[in-house]
XYZ file of C-alpha atoms in Angstrom:
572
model
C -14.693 40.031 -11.787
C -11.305 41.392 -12.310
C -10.466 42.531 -15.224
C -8.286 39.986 -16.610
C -5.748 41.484 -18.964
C -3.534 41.325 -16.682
C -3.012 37.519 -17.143
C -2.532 37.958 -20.547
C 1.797 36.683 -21.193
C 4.154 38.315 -19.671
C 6.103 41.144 -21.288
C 3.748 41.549 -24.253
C 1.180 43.467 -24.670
C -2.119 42.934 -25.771
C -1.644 44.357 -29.472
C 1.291 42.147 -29.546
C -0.838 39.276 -29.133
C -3.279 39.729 -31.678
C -4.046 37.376 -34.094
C -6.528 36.031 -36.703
C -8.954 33.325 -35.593
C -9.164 30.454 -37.928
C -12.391 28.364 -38.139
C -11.106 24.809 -39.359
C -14.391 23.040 -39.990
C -17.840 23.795 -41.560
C -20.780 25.712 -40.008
C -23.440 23.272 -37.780
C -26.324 26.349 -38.181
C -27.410 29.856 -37.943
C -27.376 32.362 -35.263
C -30.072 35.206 -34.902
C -28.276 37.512 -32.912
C -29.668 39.345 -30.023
C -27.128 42.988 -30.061
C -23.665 42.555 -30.782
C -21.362 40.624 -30.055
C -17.430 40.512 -29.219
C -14.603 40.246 -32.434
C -12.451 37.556 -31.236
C -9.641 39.374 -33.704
C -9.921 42.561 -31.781
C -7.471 42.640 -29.274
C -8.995 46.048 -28.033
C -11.628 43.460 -26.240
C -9.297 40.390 -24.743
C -10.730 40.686 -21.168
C -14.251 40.646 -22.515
C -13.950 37.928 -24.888
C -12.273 36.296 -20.975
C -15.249 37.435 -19.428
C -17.413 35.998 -21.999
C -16.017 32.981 -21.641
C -15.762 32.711 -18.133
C -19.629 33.227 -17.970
C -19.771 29.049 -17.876
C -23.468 28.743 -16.730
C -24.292 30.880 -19.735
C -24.187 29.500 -23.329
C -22.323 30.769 -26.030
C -22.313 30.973 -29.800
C -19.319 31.467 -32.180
C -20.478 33.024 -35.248
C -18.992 33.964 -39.065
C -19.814 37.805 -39.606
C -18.524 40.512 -41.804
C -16.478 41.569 -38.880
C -14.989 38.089 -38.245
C -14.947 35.790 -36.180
C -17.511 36.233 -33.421
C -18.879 35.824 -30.056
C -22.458 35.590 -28.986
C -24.062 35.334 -25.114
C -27.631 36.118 -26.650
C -29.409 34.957 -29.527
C -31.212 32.363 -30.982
C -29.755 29.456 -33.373
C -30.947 26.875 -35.617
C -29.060 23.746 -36.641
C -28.201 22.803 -40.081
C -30.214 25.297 -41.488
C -28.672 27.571 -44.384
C -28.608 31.448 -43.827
C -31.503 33.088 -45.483
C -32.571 35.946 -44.150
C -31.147 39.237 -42.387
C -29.435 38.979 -39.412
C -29.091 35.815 -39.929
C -25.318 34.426 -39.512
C -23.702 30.908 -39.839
C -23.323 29.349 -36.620
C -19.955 27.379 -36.073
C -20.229 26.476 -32.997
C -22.041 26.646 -29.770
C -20.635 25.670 -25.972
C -23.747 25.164 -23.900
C -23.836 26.113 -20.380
C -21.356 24.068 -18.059
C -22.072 23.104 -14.620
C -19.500 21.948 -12.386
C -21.464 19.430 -10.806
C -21.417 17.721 -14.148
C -17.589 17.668 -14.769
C -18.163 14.421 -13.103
C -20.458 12.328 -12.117
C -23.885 14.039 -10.306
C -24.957 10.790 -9.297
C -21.898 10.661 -6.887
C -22.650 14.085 -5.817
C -26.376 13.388 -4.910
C -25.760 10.114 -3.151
C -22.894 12.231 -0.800
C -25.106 15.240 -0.680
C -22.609 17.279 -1.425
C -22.618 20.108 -4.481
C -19.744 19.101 -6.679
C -17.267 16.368 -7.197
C -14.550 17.518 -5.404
C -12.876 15.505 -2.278
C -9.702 16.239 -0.553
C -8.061 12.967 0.722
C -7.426 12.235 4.087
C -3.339 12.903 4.662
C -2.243 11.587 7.628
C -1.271 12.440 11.254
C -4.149 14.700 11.142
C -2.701 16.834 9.089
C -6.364 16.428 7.101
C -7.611 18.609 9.501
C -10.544 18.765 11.295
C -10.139 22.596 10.190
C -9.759 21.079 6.632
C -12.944 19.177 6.610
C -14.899 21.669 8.403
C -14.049 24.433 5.268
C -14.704 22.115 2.394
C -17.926 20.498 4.272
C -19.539 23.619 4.122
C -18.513 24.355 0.639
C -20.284 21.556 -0.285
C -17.822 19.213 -1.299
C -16.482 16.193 0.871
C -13.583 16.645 3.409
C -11.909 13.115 5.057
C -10.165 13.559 8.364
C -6.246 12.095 8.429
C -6.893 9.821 11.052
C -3.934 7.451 10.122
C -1.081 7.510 12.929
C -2.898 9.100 15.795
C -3.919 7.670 18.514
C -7.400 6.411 19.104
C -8.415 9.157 21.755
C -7.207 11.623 19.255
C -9.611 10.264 16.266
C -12.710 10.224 18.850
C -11.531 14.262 19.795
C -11.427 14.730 16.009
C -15.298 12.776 15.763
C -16.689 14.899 18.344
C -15.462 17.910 17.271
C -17.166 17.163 13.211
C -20.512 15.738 14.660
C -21.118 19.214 16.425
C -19.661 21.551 14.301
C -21.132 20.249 11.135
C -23.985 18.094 11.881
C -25.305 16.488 9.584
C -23.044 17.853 6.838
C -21.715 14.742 4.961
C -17.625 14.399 5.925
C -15.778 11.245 6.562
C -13.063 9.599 8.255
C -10.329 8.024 7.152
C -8.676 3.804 7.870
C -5.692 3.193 7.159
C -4.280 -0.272 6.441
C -2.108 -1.924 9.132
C -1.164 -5.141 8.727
C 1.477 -4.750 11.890
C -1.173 -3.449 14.062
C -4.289 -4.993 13.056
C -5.691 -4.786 17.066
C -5.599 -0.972 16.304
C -7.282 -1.120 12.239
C -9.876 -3.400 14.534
C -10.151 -0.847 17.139
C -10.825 2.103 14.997
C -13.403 0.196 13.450
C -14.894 0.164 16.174
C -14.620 3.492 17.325
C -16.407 4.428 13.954
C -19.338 1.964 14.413
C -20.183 3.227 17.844
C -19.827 7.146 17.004
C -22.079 6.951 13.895
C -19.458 7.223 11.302
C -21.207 6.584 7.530
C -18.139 6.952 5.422
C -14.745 5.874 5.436
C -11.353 6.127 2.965
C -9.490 2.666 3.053
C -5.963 3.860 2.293
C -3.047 1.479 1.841
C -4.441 -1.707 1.819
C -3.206 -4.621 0.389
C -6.108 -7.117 1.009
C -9.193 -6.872 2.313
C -9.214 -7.307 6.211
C -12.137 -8.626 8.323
C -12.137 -4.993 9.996
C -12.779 -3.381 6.705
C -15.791 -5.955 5.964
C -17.413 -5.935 9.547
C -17.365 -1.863 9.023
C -19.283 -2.156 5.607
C -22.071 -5.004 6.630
C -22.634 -3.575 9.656
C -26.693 -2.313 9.137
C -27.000 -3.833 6.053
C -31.040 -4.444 5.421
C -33.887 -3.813 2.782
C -36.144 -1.252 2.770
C -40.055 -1.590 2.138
C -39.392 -1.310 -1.304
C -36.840 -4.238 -1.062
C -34.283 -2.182 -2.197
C -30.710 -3.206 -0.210
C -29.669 -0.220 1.673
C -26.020 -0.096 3.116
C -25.937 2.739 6.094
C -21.944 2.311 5.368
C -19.807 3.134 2.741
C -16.536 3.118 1.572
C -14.361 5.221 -0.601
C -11.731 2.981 -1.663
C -8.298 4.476 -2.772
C -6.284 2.005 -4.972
C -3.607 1.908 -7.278
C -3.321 -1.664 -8.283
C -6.031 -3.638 -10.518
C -5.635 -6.689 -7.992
C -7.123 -4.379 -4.846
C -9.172 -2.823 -6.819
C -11.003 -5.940 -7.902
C -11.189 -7.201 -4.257
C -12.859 -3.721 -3.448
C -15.024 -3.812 -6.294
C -16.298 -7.928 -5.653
C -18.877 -8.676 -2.768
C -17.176 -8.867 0.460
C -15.438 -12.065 0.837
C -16.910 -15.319 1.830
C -14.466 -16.514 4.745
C -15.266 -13.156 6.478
C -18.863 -13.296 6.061
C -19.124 -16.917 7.533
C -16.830 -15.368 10.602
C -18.722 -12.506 11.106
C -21.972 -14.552 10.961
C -20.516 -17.233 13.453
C -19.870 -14.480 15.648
C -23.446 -13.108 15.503
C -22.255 -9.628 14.658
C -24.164 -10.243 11.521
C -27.248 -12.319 10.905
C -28.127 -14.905 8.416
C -30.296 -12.204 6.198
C -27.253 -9.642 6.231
C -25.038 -12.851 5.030
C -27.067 -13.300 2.246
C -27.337 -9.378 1.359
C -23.337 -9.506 1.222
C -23.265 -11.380 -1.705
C -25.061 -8.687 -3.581
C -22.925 -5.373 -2.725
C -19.444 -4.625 -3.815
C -17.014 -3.790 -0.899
C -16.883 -0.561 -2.112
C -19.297 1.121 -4.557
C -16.498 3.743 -5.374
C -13.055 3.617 -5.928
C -10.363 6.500 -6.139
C -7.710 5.237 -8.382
C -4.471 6.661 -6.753
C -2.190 7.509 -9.051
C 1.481 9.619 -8.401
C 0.458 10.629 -4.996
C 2.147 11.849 -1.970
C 2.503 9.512 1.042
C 1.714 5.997 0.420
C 2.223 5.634 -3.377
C 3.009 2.783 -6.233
C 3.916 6.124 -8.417
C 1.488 4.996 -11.415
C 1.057 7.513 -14.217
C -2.818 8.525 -14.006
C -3.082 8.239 -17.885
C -2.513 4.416 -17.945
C -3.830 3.417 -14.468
C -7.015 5.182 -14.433
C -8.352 3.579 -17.836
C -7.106 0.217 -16.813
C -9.476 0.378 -13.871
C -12.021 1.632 -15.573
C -11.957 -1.353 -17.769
C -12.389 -3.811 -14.625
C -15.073 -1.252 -13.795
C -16.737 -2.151 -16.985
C -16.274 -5.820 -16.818
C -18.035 -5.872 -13.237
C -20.877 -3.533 -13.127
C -22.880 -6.257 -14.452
C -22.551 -8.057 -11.028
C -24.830 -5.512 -9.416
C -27.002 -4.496 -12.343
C -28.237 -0.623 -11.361
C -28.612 -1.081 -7.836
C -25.151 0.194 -7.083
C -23.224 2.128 -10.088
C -19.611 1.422 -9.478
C -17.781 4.934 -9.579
C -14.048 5.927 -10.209
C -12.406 8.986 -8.921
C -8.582 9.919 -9.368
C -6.306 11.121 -6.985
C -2.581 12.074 -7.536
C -1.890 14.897 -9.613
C -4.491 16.743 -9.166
C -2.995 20.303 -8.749
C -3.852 22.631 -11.362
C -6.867 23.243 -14.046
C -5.787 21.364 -16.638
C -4.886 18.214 -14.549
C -8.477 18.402 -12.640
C -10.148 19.204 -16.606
C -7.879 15.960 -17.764
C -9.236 13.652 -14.884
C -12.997 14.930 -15.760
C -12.442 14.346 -19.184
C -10.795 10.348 -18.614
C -14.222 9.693 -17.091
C -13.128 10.768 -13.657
C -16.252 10.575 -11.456
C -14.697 12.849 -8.804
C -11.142 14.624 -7.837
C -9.136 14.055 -4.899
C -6.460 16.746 -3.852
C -4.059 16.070 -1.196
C -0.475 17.632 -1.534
C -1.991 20.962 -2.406
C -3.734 21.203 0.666
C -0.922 19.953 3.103
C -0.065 23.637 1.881
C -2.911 25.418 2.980
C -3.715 27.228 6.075
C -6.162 25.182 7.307
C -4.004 21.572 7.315
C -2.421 19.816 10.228
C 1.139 20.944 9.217
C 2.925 23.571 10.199
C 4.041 27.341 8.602
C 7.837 26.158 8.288
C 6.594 23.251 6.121
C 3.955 25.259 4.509
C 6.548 27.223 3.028
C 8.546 24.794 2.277
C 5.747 23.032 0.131
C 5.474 26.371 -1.207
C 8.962 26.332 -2.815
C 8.545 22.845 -4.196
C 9.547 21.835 -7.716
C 8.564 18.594 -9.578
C 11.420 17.003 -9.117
C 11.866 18.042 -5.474
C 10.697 14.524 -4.341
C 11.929 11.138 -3.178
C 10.636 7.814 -2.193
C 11.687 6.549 1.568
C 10.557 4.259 4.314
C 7.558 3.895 5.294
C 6.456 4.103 9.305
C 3.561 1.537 9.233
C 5.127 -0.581 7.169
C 8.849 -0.279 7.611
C 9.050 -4.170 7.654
C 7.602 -5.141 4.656
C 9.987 -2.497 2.773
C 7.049 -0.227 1.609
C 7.724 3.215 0.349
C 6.328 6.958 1.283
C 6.726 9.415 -1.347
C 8.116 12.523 0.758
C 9.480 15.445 0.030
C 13.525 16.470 -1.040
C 14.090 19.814 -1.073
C 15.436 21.201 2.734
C 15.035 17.680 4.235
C 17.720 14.640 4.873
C 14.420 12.422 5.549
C 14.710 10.334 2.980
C 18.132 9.609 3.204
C 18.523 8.727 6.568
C 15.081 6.670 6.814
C 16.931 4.510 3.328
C 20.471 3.991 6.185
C 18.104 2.847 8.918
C 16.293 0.212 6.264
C 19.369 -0.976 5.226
C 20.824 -1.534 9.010
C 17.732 -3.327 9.306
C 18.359 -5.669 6.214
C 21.719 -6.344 7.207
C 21.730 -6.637 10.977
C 19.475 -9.249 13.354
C 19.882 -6.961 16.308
C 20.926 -3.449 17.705
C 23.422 -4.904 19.318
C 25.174 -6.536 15.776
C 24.994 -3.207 14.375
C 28.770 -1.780 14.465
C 29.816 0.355 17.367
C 30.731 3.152 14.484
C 27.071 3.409 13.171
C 25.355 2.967 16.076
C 26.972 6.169 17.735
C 26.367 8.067 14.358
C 22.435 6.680 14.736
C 22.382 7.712 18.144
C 24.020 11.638 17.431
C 22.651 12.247 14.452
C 18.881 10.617 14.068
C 17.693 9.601 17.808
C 19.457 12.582 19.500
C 19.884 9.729 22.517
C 20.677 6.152 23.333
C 18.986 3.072 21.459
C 18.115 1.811 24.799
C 16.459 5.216 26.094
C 14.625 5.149 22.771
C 13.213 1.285 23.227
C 11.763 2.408 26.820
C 9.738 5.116 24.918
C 8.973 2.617 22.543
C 7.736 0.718 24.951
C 5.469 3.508 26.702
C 3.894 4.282 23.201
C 3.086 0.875 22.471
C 1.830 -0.359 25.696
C -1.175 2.269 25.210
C -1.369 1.357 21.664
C -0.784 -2.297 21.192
C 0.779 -3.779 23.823
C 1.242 -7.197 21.896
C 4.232 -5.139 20.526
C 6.424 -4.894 23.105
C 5.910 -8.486 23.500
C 7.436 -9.624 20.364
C 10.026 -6.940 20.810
C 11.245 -8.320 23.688
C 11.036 -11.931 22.378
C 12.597 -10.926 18.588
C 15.294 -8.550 18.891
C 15.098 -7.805 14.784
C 11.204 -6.580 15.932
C 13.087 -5.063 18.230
C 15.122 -2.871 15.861
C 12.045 -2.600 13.310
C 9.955 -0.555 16.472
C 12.689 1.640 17.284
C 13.989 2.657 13.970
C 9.968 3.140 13.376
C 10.204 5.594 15.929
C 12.904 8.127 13.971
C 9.787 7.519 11.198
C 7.370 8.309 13.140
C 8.486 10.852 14.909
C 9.466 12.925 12.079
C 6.320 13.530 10.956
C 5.218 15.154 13.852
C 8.413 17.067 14.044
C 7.504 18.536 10.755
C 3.812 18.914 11.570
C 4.620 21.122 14.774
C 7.485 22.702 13.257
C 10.410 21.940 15.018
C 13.118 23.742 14.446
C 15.707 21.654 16.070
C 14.700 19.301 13.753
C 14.111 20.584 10.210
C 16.729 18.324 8.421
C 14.603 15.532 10.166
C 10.684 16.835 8.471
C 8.893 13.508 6.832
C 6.522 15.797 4.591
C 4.425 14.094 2.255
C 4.548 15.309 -0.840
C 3.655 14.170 -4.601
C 4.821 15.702 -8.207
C 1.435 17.616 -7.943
C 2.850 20.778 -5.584
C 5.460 21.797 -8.162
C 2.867 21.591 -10.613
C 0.842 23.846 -8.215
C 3.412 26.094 -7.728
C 4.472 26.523 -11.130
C 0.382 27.484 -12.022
C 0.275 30.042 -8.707
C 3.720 31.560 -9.330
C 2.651 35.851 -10.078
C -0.420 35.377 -7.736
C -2.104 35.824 -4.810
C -1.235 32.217 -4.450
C 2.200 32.299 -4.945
C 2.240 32.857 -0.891
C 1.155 30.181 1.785
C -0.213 32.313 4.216
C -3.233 32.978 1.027
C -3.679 29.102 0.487
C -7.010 28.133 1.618
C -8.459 24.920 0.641
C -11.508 26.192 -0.763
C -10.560 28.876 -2.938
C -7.947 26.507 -3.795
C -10.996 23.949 -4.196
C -12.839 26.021 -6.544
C -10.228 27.400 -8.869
C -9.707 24.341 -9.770
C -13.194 23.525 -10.277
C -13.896 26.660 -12.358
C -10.582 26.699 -14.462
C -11.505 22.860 -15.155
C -14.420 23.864 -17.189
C -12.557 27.139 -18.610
C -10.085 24.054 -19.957
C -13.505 22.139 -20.886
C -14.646 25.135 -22.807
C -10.665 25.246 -24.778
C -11.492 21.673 -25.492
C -14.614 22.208 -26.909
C -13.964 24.927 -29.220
C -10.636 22.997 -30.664
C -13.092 20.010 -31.147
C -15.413 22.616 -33.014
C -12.731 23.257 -35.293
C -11.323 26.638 -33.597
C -7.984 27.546 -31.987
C -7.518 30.232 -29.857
C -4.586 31.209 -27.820
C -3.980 30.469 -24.385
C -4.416 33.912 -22.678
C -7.900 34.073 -24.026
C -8.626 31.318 -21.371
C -8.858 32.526 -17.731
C -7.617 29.630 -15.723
C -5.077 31.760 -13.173
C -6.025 31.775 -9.732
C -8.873 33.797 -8.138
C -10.071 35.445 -5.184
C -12.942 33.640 -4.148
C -14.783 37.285 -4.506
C -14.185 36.992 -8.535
C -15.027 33.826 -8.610
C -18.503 34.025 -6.975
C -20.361 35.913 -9.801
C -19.412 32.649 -12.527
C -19.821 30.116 -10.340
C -24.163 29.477 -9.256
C -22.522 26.559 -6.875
C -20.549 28.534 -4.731
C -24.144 30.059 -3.492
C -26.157 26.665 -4.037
C-alpha cells in the first residue's frame, strides 16, 4: 500500500494537523496487548494509524494508555471487566473485522453468485457495455447490458457475445419499458426466453405489462422438496411507491388467466403465481441519470422500505424481498450512506458512462469528466416523447436539452408539420435535422419498418404521430451521435448524466482518477466498496464515543495494486 500521507489536506503538513484525541464515553473492557501499538496523538505515525485502519478484515482495539490514546491490531480483550493486572488497559472500543460482502445484504450476493453487493445499471444504447459487464462479471459483482434503444439483432450480438465469454458467470440484461412499442418490449422478451437469459432490469415502467409477467412465470415449478423455484428473475428499478408495490405483489391476475388461456403457462404454474412477488428485489432509483423522477434517496429509499416491511409477510421466508439504491451512488460516503439506510446492494451508472470500458465515446468521456453538480438538466425523452416524460441529461457543452424542450413544445402546440410556421420549420430543418422534414420521415420510415412497422401506419394515418416519430428521431439520434463521438455534432450529444458525476469528480479531483483515460469500472467498483467500509469504520468509532479527523480516514482513490492487499474479495 502506498503510503498515504500524501492524502493528508492540502497545504498543511502533518505536524500542522496534529491534535488530541478525545474519548467521549466510558470504557466497554480491557485490552491485553500483544506489542505496541500506534499513538493516535502522534502525528509522526498518520499513515500508519491509515494503514491500521485500512486493514478492514483485521480487528482493531482503541485503548486508554499512559501514552494516550491508542491503537491495537493484536491483543486480547475482555468486556466489562475492570483493569487489574499489568498490561492490562481499558478498552474503549473495538471495530471488528469488516467484510464487504456484508455492507449489504450476503443473502443477495449468494443467490446472484456473485462476491459483493455491487451492480452497475444497465445505461442505455449499449452504452452498458458488453465490455462493461464482462469486467465487473469477473470481479464478481453483477454487470447488466444497456439493451434499451438498440435494435433486436444488436441485443442477440450482445447475448452471444456474454454466453461465450463468460459462461456461466452470473450477468444480466436489461428491458426497458415501452408503452409506444410494446411489439418490440414483447419481442425482446422473447429473444431472452429463447437465449437462456435468467435475469433481467425492468427500467422505466409504469405498470406492469403482460411481457414483463410471461418473462417471470416462464419455468416456474417445485422442486422435490416442494420448494417453488423461479428459473427467472427480475431486478426491478423503481422510484415511485405505486410501481414498486405492483413489482413487489404476485403477478397480476388478468395476465395470469391470459397467459394460461394461451397455454404458455399451465394450470400448476397459475396457481404458483399467486405465491411469488413480480420481483423479489427492487432497486429504488433515486436522482439518477436517464430516466429519472429526481427523488432524494434519503426520503424515497425508507419509504419503500416501509412497503417492503408491510409485504414480506405475503411470502413468509420463501422469497426475502430485497432493496437496493441507485442514483447517487458516486463516492465512499454516498455508497457507506446507502449500506447504512439498509441498502441491500449499490447500483452505479453515471460514473461508469465515464469509464473506459462503456458504450460512449472519449469526447463524452471527457466531458463527463469535467462535470459539476449542477451541470445537469431535465429534457425529452426518446421513448416516451408523447407522454411528456423527462431524461435527466447532461448541461455543460451540450444545447440537447434545449432544443429537445423547442421540439416538445412545437409538438404541444401544432397538429402537424405542416401547421408548424414556415420560420421554425426552416430553423428545425438548419439547425437540428441538418435536412428536410420530409427526407427525415422517409428514414423514419426505413427504421421503423424493421422495428415496428405498425408505426408508420399510424404515422401516415395521424399526422401529430407523424410529428411525434420524426422529432423522436433528433432524440434518438443524438444519443448515438454522442456515443460515437461526432464531432459535427457535439452541441447535439444526449448524455445521460445524474448529480452523482460531479460528486465523482469532486472526490477524484488530485488523482489518478481525475483523468478518463484511468477510469475503469472496477477499480472504480472497488474504491467505492473499500472506502465504504473506511466510512463504516468513521461511523463506528464516532458511535464509540471518538472523533478523529478526516485525513486519518483513507477513502481517496486507489490503484487497484494498493487496494489488493486490504481487500480478501478482490482474490475470492
Amino acid at each position: 500500500m502506498a503510503p498515504l500521507n500524501a492524502f493528508t489536506t492540502v497545504g498543511q503538513s502533518p505536524a500542522q494537523l496534529g491534535f488530541v484525541p478525545k474519548f467521549r464515553s466510558h470504557p466497554i473492557g480491557t485490552w491485553s496487548a500483544d506489542g505496541s501499538g500506534i499513538v493516535l496523538s502522534d502525528v509522526q505515525q498518520l499513515s500508519s494509524i491509515q494503514q491500521t485502519i485500512a486493514r478492514i478484515s483485521e480487528g482493531l482495539a482503541i485503548v486508554q494508555s499512559d501514552r494516550g490514546i491508542e491503537l491495537f491490531r493484536a491483543g486480547q480483550g475482555s468486556f466489562g471487566a475492570a483493569p487489574d493486572r499489568v498490561n492490562c488497559l481499558p478498552l474503549l472500543a473495538y471495530l471488528p473485522p469488516l467484510s464487504l460482502r456484508n455492507l449489504g445484504s450476503s443473502e443477495f450476493c449468494d443467490d446472484y453468485g456473485i462476491r459483493v453487493p455491487y451492480v452497475t445499471g444497465s445505461m442505455a444504447n449499449g452504452i452498458a457495455s458488453v465490455e462493461i459487464v464482462q469486467a465487473i462479471a469477473r470481479a464478481g459483482m453483477l454487470g447488466f447490458f444497456g439493451a434499451a434503444g438498440l435494435s433486436l439483432a444488436a441485443i442477440e450480438v450482445a447475448i452471444e457475445r456474454l454466453q461465450t465469454s463468460l459462461g456461466d458467470t452470473p450477468f444480466g440484461i436489461n428491458l426497458i419499458h415501452s408503452p409506444n412499442e410494446m411489439g418490440h418490449e414483447r419481442d425482446t422478451v422473447e429473444l431472452f426466453l429463447n437465449r437462456g437469459i435468467r435475469l433481467i432490469e425492468a427500467s422505466a415502467f409504469l405498470d406492469l405489462t403482460l411481457p414483463v409477467i410471461r418473462y417471470r412465470l416462464a419455468g416456474i415449478h417445485r422442486d422435490s422438496q416442494g420448494k417453488i423455484v423461479t428459473p427467472n428473475r427480475i431486478l426491478a428499478k423503481v422510484s415511485r411507491i405505486e410501481v414498486a408495490t405492483k413489482f413487489l405483489s404476485p403477478p397480476p391476475e388478468r395476465f395470469v388467466r391470459e397467459l394460461l388461456e394461451s397455454r404458455i403457462i399451465t394450470p400448476e404454474q397459475a396457481e404458483l403465481a399467486k405465491q411469488i412477488p413480480v420481483a423479489q428485489d427492487i432497486t429504488v432509483e433515486a436522482d439518477s441519470g436517464g430516466h429519472t423522477d429526481n427523488r432524494p434517496a434519503i426520503t424515497l429509499f425508507p419509504t419503500i422500505v416501509a412497503l417492503r416491511d408491510r409485504m414480506q409477510p405475503l411470502y413468509g421466508s420463501a422469497f426475502p424481498l430485497r432493496i437496493g439504491l441507485a442514483g447517487g451512488i458516486a463516492t465512499p460516503r454516498s455508497t457507506s450512506a446507502a449500506f447504512a439506510m439498509g441498502a441491500a446492494y449499490v447500483v452505479t451508472g453515471s460514473v461508469n458512462q465515464a469509464c473506459v470500458e462503456s458504450g460512449s465515446s472519449d469526447v463524452v468521456r471527457a466531458m463527463l469528466a469535467q462535470a459539476e453538480q449542477a451541470d445537469v438538466i431535465m429534457a425529452p425523452a426518446a421513448d416516451m416523447f408523447e407522454m411528456g416524460v423527462k431524461v435527466q441529461v447532461l448541461k455543460r457543452g451540450s444545447m440537447f436539452a434545449m432544443r429537445g424542450a423547442k421540439l416538445y413544445e412545437l409538438y404541444r402546440t401544432y397538429p402537424s408539420i405542416e401547421s408548424i410556421p414556415e420560420s421554425e420549420r426552416l430553423t428545425l430543418e438548419k439547425q437540428l435535422f441538418r435536412a428536410p422534414l420530409e427526407e427525415i420521415w422517409q428514414q423514419t420510415i426505413a427504421y421503423f419498418q424493421q422495428r415496428d412497422p405498425a408505426q408508420v401506419q399510424r404515422g401516415l394515418a395521424d399526422p401529430k404521430h407523424k410529428m411525434a416519430l420524426v422529432f423522436r428521431w433528433y432524440l434518438g439520434q443524438s444519443s448515438r451521435w454522442a456515443n460515437r463521438g461526432d464531432a459535427t455534432r457535439k452541441l447535439d450529444y444526449q448524455v445521460w448524466c445524474g448529480p452523482a458525476m460531479g460528486a465523482f469528480n469532486e472526490w477524484a479531483k488530485g488523482s489518478f482518477l481525475e483523468q478518463p483515460k484511468q477510469r475503469d469500472v472496477v477499480t472504480v467498483a472497488w474504491n467505492l466498496l473499500f472506502g465504504a467500509a473506511i466510512v463504516a469504520r468513521e461511523t463506528q468509532l464516532r458511535a464509540a464515543g471518538l472523533d478523529l479527523p478526516a485525513h486519518y480516514y483513507p477513502t481517496h482513490p486507489q490503484t487497484l495494486a494498493e487496494l489488493q492487499p486490504l481487500v480478501p474479495e478482490m482474490s475470492a
